[in-house]
XYZ file of C-alpha atoms in Angstrom:
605
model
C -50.443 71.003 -17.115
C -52.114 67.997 -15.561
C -49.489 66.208 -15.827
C -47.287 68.279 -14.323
C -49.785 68.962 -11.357
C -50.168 65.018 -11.153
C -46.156 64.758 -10.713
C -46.185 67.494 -8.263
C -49.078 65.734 -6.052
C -47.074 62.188 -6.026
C -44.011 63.991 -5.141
C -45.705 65.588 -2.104
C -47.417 61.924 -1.439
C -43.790 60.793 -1.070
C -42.584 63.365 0.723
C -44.997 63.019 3.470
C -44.211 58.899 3.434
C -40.609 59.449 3.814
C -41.156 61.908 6.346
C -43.549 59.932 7.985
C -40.812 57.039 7.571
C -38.124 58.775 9.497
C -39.659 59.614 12.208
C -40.626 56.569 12.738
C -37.314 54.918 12.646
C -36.511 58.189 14.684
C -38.967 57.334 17.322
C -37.667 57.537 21.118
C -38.261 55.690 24.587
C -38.331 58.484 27.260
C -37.319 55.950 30.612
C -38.727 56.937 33.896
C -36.014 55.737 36.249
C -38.795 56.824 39.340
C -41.219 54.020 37.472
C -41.518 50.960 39.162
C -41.154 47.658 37.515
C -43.128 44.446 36.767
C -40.405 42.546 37.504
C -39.042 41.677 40.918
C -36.069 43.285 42.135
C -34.111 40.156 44.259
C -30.639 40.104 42.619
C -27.478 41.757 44.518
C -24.200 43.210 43.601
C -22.314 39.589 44.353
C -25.515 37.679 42.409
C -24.491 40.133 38.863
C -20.704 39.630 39.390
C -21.769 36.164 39.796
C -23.658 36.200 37.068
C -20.936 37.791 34.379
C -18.394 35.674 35.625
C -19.822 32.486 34.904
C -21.199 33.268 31.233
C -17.964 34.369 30.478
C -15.498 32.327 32.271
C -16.894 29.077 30.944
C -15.158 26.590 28.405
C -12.751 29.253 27.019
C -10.614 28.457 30.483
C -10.165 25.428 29.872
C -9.146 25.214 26.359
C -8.711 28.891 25.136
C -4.889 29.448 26.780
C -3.588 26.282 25.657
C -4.936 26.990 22.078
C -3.507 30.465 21.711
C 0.126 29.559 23.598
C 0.555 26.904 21.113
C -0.464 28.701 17.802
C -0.176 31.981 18.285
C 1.869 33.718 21.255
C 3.650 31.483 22.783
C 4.123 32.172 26.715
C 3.682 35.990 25.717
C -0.381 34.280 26.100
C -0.329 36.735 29.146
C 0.208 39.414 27.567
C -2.563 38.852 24.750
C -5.073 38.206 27.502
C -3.843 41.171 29.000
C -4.595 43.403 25.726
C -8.233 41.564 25.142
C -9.155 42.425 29.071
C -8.068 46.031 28.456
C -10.433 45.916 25.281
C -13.400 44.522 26.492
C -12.897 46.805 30.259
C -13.354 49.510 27.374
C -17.151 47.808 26.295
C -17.345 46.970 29.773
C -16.972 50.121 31.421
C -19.402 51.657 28.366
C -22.343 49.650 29.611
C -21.506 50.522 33.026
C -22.199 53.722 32.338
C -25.614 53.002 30.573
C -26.453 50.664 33.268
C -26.466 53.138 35.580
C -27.912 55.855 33.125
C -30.847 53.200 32.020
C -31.508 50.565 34.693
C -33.858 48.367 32.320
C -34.344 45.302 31.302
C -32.850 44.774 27.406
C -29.212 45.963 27.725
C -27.793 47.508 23.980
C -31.629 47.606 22.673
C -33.251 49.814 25.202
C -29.938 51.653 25.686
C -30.062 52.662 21.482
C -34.332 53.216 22.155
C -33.055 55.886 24.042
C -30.764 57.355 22.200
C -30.479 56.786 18.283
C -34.402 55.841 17.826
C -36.795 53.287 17.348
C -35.758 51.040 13.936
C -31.432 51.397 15.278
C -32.992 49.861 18.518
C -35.379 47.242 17.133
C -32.261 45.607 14.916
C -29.954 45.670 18.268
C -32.721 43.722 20.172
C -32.869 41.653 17.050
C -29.096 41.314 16.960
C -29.116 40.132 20.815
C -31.811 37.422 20.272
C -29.946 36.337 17.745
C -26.484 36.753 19.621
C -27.761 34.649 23.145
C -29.793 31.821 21.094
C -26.530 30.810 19.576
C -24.631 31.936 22.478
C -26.963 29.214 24.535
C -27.294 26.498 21.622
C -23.561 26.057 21.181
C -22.652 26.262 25.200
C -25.184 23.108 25.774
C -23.800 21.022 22.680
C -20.095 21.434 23.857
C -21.666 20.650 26.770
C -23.474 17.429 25.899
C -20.462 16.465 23.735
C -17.982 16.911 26.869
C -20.812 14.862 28.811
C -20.601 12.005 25.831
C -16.804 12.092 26.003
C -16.932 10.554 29.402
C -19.058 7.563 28.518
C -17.242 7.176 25.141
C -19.654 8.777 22.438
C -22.147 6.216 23.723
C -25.312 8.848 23.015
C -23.802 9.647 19.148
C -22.870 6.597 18.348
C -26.619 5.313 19.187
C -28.659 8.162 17.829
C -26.273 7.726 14.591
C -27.025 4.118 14.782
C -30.830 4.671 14.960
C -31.863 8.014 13.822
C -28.593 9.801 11.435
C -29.238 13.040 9.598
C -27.209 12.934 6.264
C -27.486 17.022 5.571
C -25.062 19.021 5.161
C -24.431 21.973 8.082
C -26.742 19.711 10.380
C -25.606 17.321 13.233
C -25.176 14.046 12.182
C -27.498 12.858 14.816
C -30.262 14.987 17.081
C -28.566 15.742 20.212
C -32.030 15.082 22.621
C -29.888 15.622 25.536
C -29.351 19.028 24.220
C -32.354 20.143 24.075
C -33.510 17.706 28.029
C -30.746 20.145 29.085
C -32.204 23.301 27.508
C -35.401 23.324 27.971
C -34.737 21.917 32.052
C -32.620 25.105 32.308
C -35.710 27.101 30.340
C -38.030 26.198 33.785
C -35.543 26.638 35.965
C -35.127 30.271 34.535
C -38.925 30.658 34.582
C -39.286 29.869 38.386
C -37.674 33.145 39.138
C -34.633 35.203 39.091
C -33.420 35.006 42.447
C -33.667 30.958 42.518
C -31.738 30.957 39.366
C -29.106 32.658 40.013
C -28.570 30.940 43.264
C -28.200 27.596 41.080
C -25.618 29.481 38.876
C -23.644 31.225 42.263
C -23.162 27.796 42.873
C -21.890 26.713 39.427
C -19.678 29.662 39.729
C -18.380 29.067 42.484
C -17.049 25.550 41.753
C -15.776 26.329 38.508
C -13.698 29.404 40.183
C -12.436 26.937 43.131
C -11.523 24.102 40.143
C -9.534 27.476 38.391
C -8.325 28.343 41.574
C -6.939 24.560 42.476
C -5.570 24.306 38.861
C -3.388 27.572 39.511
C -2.028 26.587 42.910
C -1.467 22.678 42.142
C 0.095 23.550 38.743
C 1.945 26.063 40.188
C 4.056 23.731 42.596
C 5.669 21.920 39.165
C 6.180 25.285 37.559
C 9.592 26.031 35.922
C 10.418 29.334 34.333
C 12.891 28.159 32.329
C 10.005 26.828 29.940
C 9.955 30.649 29.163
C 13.492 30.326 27.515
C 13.091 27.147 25.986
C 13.275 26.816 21.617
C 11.344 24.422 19.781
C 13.430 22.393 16.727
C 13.619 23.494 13.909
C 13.869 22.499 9.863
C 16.519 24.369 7.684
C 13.313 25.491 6.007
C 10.524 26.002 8.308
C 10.317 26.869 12.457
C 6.654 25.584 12.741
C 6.501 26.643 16.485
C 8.418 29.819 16.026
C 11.643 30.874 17.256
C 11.470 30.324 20.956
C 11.570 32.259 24.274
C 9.161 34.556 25.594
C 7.724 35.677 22.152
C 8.463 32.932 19.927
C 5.695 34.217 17.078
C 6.965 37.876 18.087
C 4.457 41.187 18.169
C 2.208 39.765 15.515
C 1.639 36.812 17.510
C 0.515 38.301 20.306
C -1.760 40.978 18.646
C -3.398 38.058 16.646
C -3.639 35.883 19.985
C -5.254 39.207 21.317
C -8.167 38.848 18.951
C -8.797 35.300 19.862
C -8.457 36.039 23.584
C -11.240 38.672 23.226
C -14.018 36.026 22.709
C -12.887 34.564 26.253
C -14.221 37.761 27.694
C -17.835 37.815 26.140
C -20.834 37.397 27.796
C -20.394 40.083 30.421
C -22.703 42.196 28.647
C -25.852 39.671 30.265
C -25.062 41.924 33.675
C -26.653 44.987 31.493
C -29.862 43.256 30.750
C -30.664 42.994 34.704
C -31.664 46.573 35.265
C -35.442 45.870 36.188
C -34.455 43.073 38.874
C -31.424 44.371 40.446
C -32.090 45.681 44.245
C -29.604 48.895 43.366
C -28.721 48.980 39.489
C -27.037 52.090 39.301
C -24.703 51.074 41.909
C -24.589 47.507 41.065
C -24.502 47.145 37.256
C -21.213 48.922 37.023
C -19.575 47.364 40.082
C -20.580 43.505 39.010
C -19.206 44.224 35.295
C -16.202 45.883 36.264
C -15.228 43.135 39.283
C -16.409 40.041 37.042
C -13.807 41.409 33.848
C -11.449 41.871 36.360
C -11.682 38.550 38.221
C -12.367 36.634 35.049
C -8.885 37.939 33.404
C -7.065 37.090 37.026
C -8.464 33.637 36.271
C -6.874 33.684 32.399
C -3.666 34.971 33.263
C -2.921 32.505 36.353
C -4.609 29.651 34.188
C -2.002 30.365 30.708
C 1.164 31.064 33.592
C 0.777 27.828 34.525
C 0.579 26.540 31.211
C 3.286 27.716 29.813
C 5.523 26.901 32.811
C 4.549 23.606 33.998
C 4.896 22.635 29.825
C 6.527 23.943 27.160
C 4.362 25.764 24.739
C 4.663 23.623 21.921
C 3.821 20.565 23.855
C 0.938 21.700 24.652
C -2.537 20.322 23.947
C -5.138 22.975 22.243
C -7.920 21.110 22.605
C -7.577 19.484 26.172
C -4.468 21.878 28.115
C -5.275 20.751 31.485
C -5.953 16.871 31.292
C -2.323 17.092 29.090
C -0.347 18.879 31.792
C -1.725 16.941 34.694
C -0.857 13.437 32.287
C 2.401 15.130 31.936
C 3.300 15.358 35.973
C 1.417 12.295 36.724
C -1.304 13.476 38.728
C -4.553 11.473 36.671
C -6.564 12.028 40.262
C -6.711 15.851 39.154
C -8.010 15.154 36.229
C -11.658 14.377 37.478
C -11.172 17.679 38.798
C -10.980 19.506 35.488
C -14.100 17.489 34.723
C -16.251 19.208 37.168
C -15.202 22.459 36.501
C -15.693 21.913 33.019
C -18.741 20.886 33.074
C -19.476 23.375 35.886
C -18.206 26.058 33.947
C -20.547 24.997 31.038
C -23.294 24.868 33.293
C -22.401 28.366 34.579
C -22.331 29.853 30.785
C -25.396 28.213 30.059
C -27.213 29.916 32.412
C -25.617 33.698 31.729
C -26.306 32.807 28.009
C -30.076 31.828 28.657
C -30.825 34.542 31.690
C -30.546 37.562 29.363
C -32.338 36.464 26.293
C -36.133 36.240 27.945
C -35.350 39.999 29.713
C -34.513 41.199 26.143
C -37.740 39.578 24.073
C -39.653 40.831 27.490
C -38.031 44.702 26.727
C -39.073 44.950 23.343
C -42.335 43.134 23.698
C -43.090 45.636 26.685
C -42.598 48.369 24.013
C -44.655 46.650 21.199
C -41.842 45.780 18.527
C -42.695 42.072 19.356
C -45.722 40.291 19.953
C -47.178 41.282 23.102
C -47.378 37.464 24.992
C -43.902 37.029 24.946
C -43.328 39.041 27.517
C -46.520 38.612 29.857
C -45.208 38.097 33.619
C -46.476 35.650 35.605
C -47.794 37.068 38.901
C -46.496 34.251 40.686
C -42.527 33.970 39.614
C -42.780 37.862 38.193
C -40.666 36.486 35.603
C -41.418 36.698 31.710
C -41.828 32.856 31.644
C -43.482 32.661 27.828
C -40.707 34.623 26.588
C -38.247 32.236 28.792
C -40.255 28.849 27.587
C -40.275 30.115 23.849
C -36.549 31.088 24.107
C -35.356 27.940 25.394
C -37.730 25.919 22.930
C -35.432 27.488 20.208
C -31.921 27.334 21.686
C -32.931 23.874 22.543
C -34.197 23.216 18.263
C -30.956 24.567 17.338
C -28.560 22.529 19.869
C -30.760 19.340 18.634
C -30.196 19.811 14.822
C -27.580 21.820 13.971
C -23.752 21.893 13.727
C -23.109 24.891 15.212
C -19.823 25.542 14.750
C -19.736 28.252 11.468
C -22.479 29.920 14.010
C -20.947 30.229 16.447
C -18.885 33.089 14.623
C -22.144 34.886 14.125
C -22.701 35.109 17.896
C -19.181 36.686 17.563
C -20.399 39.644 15.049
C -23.373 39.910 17.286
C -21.865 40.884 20.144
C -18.898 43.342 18.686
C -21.752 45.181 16.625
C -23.568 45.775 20.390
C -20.317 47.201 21.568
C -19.800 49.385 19.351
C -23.501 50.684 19.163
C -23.016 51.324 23.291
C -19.994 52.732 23.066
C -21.607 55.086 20.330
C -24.666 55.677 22.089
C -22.383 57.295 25.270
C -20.787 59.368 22.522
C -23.884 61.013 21.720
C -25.182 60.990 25.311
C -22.363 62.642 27.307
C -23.067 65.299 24.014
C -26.742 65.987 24.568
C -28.467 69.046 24.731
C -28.212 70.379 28.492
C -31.547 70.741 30.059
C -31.163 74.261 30.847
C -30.013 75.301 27.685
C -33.231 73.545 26.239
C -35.613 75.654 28.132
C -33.710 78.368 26.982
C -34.515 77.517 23.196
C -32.203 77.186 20.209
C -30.665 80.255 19.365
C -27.286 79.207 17.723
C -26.858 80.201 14.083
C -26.505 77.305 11.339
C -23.653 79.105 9.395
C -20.836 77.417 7.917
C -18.684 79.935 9.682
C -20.165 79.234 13.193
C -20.311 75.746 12.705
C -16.600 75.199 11.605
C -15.685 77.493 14.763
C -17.655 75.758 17.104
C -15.666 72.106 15.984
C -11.946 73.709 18.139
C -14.988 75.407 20.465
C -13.970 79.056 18.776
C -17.487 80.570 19.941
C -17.003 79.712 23.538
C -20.054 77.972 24.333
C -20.529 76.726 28.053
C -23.505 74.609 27.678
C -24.160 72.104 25.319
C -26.711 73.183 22.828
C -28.924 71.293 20.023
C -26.486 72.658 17.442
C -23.222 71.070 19.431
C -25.438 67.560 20.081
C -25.735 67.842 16.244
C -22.501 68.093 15.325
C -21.470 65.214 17.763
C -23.824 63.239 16.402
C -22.245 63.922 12.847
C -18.702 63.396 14.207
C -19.549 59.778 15.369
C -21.010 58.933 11.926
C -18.458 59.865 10.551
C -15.827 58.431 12.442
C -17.735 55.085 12.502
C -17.007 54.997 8.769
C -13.104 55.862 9.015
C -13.025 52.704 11.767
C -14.519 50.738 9.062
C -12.428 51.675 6.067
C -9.022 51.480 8.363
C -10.198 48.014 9.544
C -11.124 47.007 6.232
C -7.447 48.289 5.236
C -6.319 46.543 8.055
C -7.849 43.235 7.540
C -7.352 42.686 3.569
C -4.009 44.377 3.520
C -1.985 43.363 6.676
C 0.730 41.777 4.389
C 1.403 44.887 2.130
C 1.641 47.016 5.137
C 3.674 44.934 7.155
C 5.995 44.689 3.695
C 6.245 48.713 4.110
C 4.584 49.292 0.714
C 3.937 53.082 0.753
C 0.727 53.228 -0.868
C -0.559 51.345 1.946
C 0.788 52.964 4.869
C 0.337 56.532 3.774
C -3.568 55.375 3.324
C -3.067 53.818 6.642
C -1.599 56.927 8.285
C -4.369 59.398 6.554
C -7.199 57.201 7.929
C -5.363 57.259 11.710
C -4.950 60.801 11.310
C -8.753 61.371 10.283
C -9.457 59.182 13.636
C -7.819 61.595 15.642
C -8.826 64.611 14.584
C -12.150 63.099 14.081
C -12.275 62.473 18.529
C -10.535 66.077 18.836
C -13.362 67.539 17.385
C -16.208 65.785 19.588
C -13.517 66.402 22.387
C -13.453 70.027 22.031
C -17.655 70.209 22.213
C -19.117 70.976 25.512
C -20.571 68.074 27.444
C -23.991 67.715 28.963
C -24.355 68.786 32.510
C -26.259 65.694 33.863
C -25.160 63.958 36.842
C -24.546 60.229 36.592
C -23.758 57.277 39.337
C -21.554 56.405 37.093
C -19.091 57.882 33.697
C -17.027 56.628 31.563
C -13.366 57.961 31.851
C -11.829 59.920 28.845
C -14.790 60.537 26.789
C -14.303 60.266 23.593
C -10.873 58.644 23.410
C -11.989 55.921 25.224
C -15.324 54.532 23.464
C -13.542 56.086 20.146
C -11.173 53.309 20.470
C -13.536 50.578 21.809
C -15.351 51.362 18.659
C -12.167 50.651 15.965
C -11.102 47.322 17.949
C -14.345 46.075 17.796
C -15.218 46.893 14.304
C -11.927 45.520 13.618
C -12.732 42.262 14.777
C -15.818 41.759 12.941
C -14.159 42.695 9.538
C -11.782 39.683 10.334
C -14.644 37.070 9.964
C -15.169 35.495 6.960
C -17.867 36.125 4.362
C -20.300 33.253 5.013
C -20.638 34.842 8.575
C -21.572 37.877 6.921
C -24.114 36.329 5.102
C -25.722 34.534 7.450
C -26.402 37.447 9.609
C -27.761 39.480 6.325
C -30.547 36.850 5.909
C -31.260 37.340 10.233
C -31.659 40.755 10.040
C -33.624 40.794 6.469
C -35.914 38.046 8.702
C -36.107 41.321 11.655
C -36.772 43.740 9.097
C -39.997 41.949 7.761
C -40.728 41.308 11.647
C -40.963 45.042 12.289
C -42.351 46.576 9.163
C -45.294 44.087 9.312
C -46.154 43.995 13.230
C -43.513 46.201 15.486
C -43.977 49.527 13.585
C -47.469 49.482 13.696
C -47.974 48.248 17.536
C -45.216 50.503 18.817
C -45.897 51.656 22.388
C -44.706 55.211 21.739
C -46.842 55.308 18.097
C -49.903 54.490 19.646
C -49.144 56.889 22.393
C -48.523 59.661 19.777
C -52.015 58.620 18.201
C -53.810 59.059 21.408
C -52.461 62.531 22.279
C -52.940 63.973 18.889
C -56.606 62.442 18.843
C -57.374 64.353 21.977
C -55.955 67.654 20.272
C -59.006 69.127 18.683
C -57.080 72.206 17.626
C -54.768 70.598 14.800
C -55.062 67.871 12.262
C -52.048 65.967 12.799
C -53.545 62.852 10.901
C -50.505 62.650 8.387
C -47.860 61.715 10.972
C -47.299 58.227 11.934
């Protein structure tokens, strides 16, 4: 008996922990849009376009076309830029909307605060920190090893010569122009937003002009018959495929698609400006929207040229403009290049450094982080500890380490943020309606209702806690038929593409679950809040943001995987030790219920 009573008493124990557990993790930030912020508000509509175009139309100009014409599409490089700018106007146009539906500071983490909870939100802040340090680190080593290119590898060949590092996965040498660079950048971020991003409007604008002359002078030797041209080939083997427009036909482009998409990240560092634009609501949207836009204008004049002024499989992958101009004689233009490269760099250095400070600010701000990292100075009003302590690490990083099996991590980073945002306005355009919620919840849980309501049988009108339930449902469970299709995808392209019927049956019942999966959430009715801004065909359109993205992260390899693991198992032991017990909104909770004399709310965290 005492047993038993001793069993029953633990059981409660651990029903009150887990409950206590959840809503933690379940914890969310109510933003005040009316609520004025700490930070100062200087930054237009052309300073964010400026902003997203130069952190994402930095080195992968210069070298990314060339790379993908030669191994992958051939001239059809156009049309693979064109399918990654449709792809990431998808993301883009999903943190538009939450740009304009949250204007604060901390992009993907304050937008999943707000709408999945506190724990989802405290591993996509975690995610971004991790996703702009590496961002930042590997931008200023490509850009110190363009820099040492010029004068020869004098800097590495001294440093090796007086202080090498014989480990594996580190540099060979530490790179202390790196980190001069880095942490020079750090100050010139902590002086203040609006004289920073006047040093990167310049940047940007130079690197777009150096784009710009590229296009026109390459243009003037361009021949269209390079379009029709066929490489030679072996009896056995055509290494450089068959020729003409598609020489690696519709595989090649869809596989130069996925390497295209990286050209277009860093866009997202527009998002994390909410607290320092003059209009976010207005401007967020327009500056992503125009910088995708102008950025793929750039990419598809940049890999025309290419491909007409030289054949595709002449060209160079690592160096495609130096080649071409070597190829017409012009050397003089080359110098050119130089300067926008290194402008360009310059450019993504900054939109890879600007957001990461606003982010550690965000969730410091709410207590998930310790609470001096995001001070503001009264003098800049900029977070300049957080911006200092950032740099200091991006600059460690870019000193010691080979960053180049990284760099794929800032990869999984990003598509995991894009698919959380384009989740997150799932479940948003879903939400109860506030005048239904006044009303109270009056819909029945029965199976019957419930499987009526998913083809919108019981002719609701308003969206209802029951309907934001089942939408929230829907997503989960369509999140895990993206991943098992791209996991079928990824591991079993050559079966499928070999017609074996096992395959493409499982293929064409996961599609099939995908669509009626979005049909369901389609037929649900949406909430009635007015926005500045809305993502067109809800849900079709952040459904399928959603399976490219996680599509692209099952493609990297399992040592990316693993890396990231032991990042986030390093977050998790950062917020169960400090950021769960200092949470803003937990300590809020504590005060209120303190101050309620009538009830003993003492169990809940």
């Amino acid at each position: 008996m005492d047993f038993a009573l001793t069993k029953l008493i633990v059981l409660y124990k651990m029903k009150w922990k887990l409950r206590d557990l959840y809503k933690a993790f379940s914890r969310r930030k109510v933003v005040d849009n009316t609520e004025e912020s700490t930070l100062a508000r200087v930054l237009s509509t052309l300073d964010l376009t400026a902003l997203g175009i130069g952190s994402t139309l930095g080195v992968g100009a210069y070298i990314l076309a060339g790379s993908v014409a030669k191994k992958h599409a051939g001239p059809a490089v156009v049309i693979s830029f064109a399918i990654a700018a449709v792809a990431s106007m998808f993301a883009g146009l999903c943190y538009a909307e939450f740009g304009a539906r949250v204007p604060r500071a901390g992009s993907a983490y304050i937008y999943s605060y707000v709408t999945i909870g506190e724990f989802v939100a405290f591993l996509m802040g975690w995610t971004l920190i991790l996703e702009y340090v590496i961002g930042s680190a590997s931008v200023v080593r490509a850009l110190s090893t363009y820099v040492d290119v010029l004068f020869n590898d004098s800097m590495k060949n001294f440093f090796e010569s007086v202080m090498p590092i014989n480990v594996d996965s580190l540099s060979s040498y530490p790179d202390f122009f790196a980190l001069g660079v880095t942490l020079i950048f750090s100050v010139a971020l902590a002086f203040g937003a609006k004289e920073s991003s006047m040093v990167n409007n310049i940047f940007t604008l130079v690197n777009l002009s150096v784009v710009l002359f590229v296009i026109i002078a390459g243009s003037l030797k361009a021949d269209i018959n390079n379009w029709k041209t066929e490489p030679s080939c072996t009896e056995t083997d055509c290494e450089n495929g068959e020729g003409g427009f598609m020489p690696y036909g519709i595989s090649g482009i869809i596989t130069g698609a996925a390497a295209c998409f990286y050209g277009f990240i860093g866009f997202d560092c527009v998002a994390t400006t909410g607290e320092e634009a003059k209009n976010p609501q207005r401007s967020i949207p327009i500056a992503i929207v125009a910088s995708l836009t102008i950025v793929f204008l750039a990419y598809f004049g940049v890999s025309v040229v290419l491909t007409t002024v030289l054949p595709y499989y002449e060209q160079n992958p690592e160096a495609p403009f130096p080649h071409i101009f070597d190829f017409i004689g012009w050397e003089w233009a080359k110098w050119f290049v130089t300067i926008g490269a290194i402008s360009g760099l310059c450019a993504s250095l900054l939109g890879s450094m600007f957001p990461l400070p606003r982010v550690i600010y965000a969730m410091a701000s709410d207590g998930l982080v310790f609470k001096w990292m995001g001070n503001i100075n009264s003098r800049f009003q900029t977070p300049i500890m957080g911006t200092l302590s950032a740099g200091l690490l991006t600059g460690i990083l870019a000193t010691i380490f080979e960053l180049d099996p990284l760099v794929k991590m800032m990869s999984i980073c990003t598509l995991l943020t894009y698919s959380i945002v384009a989740s997150c306005v799932l479940i948003l355009r879903y939400e109860e309606s506030e005048a239904y919620e006044k009303k109270g919840d009056h819909n029945p849980r029965t199976f019957v209702f419930i499987i009526k309501q998913l083809i919108s049988a019981n002719k609701l009108n308003h969206s209802t806690k029951l309907t934001a339930q089942i939408v929230t449902v829907l997503v989960c469970c369509y999140i895990l038929l993206c991943i098992c299709t791209a996991i079928l995808l990824s591991m079993y392209t050559t079966e499928i593409a070999a017609g074996k019927v096992a395959f493409i049956v499982l293929l064409v019942i996961f599609v099939i679950g995908l669509v009626i999966t979005l049909s369901f959430i389609y037929f649900q009715p949406v909430s009635g809040r007015k926005l500045a801004f809305s993502v067109p065909f809800v849900p079709f359109l952040p459904g399928f943001s959603i399976l490219i993205n996680i599509y692209l992260m099952m493609t990297l390899d399992k040592d990316t995987w693993i890396l990231f693991a032991i990042w986030i198992a390093i977050g998790l032991g950062v917020y169960f030790l400090y950021g769960m017990w200092h949470s803003h909104i937990r300590n809020q909770k504590k005060w209120s219920t303190s101050n309620d004399k009538g009830a003993d709310f003492s169990h809940i965290t």
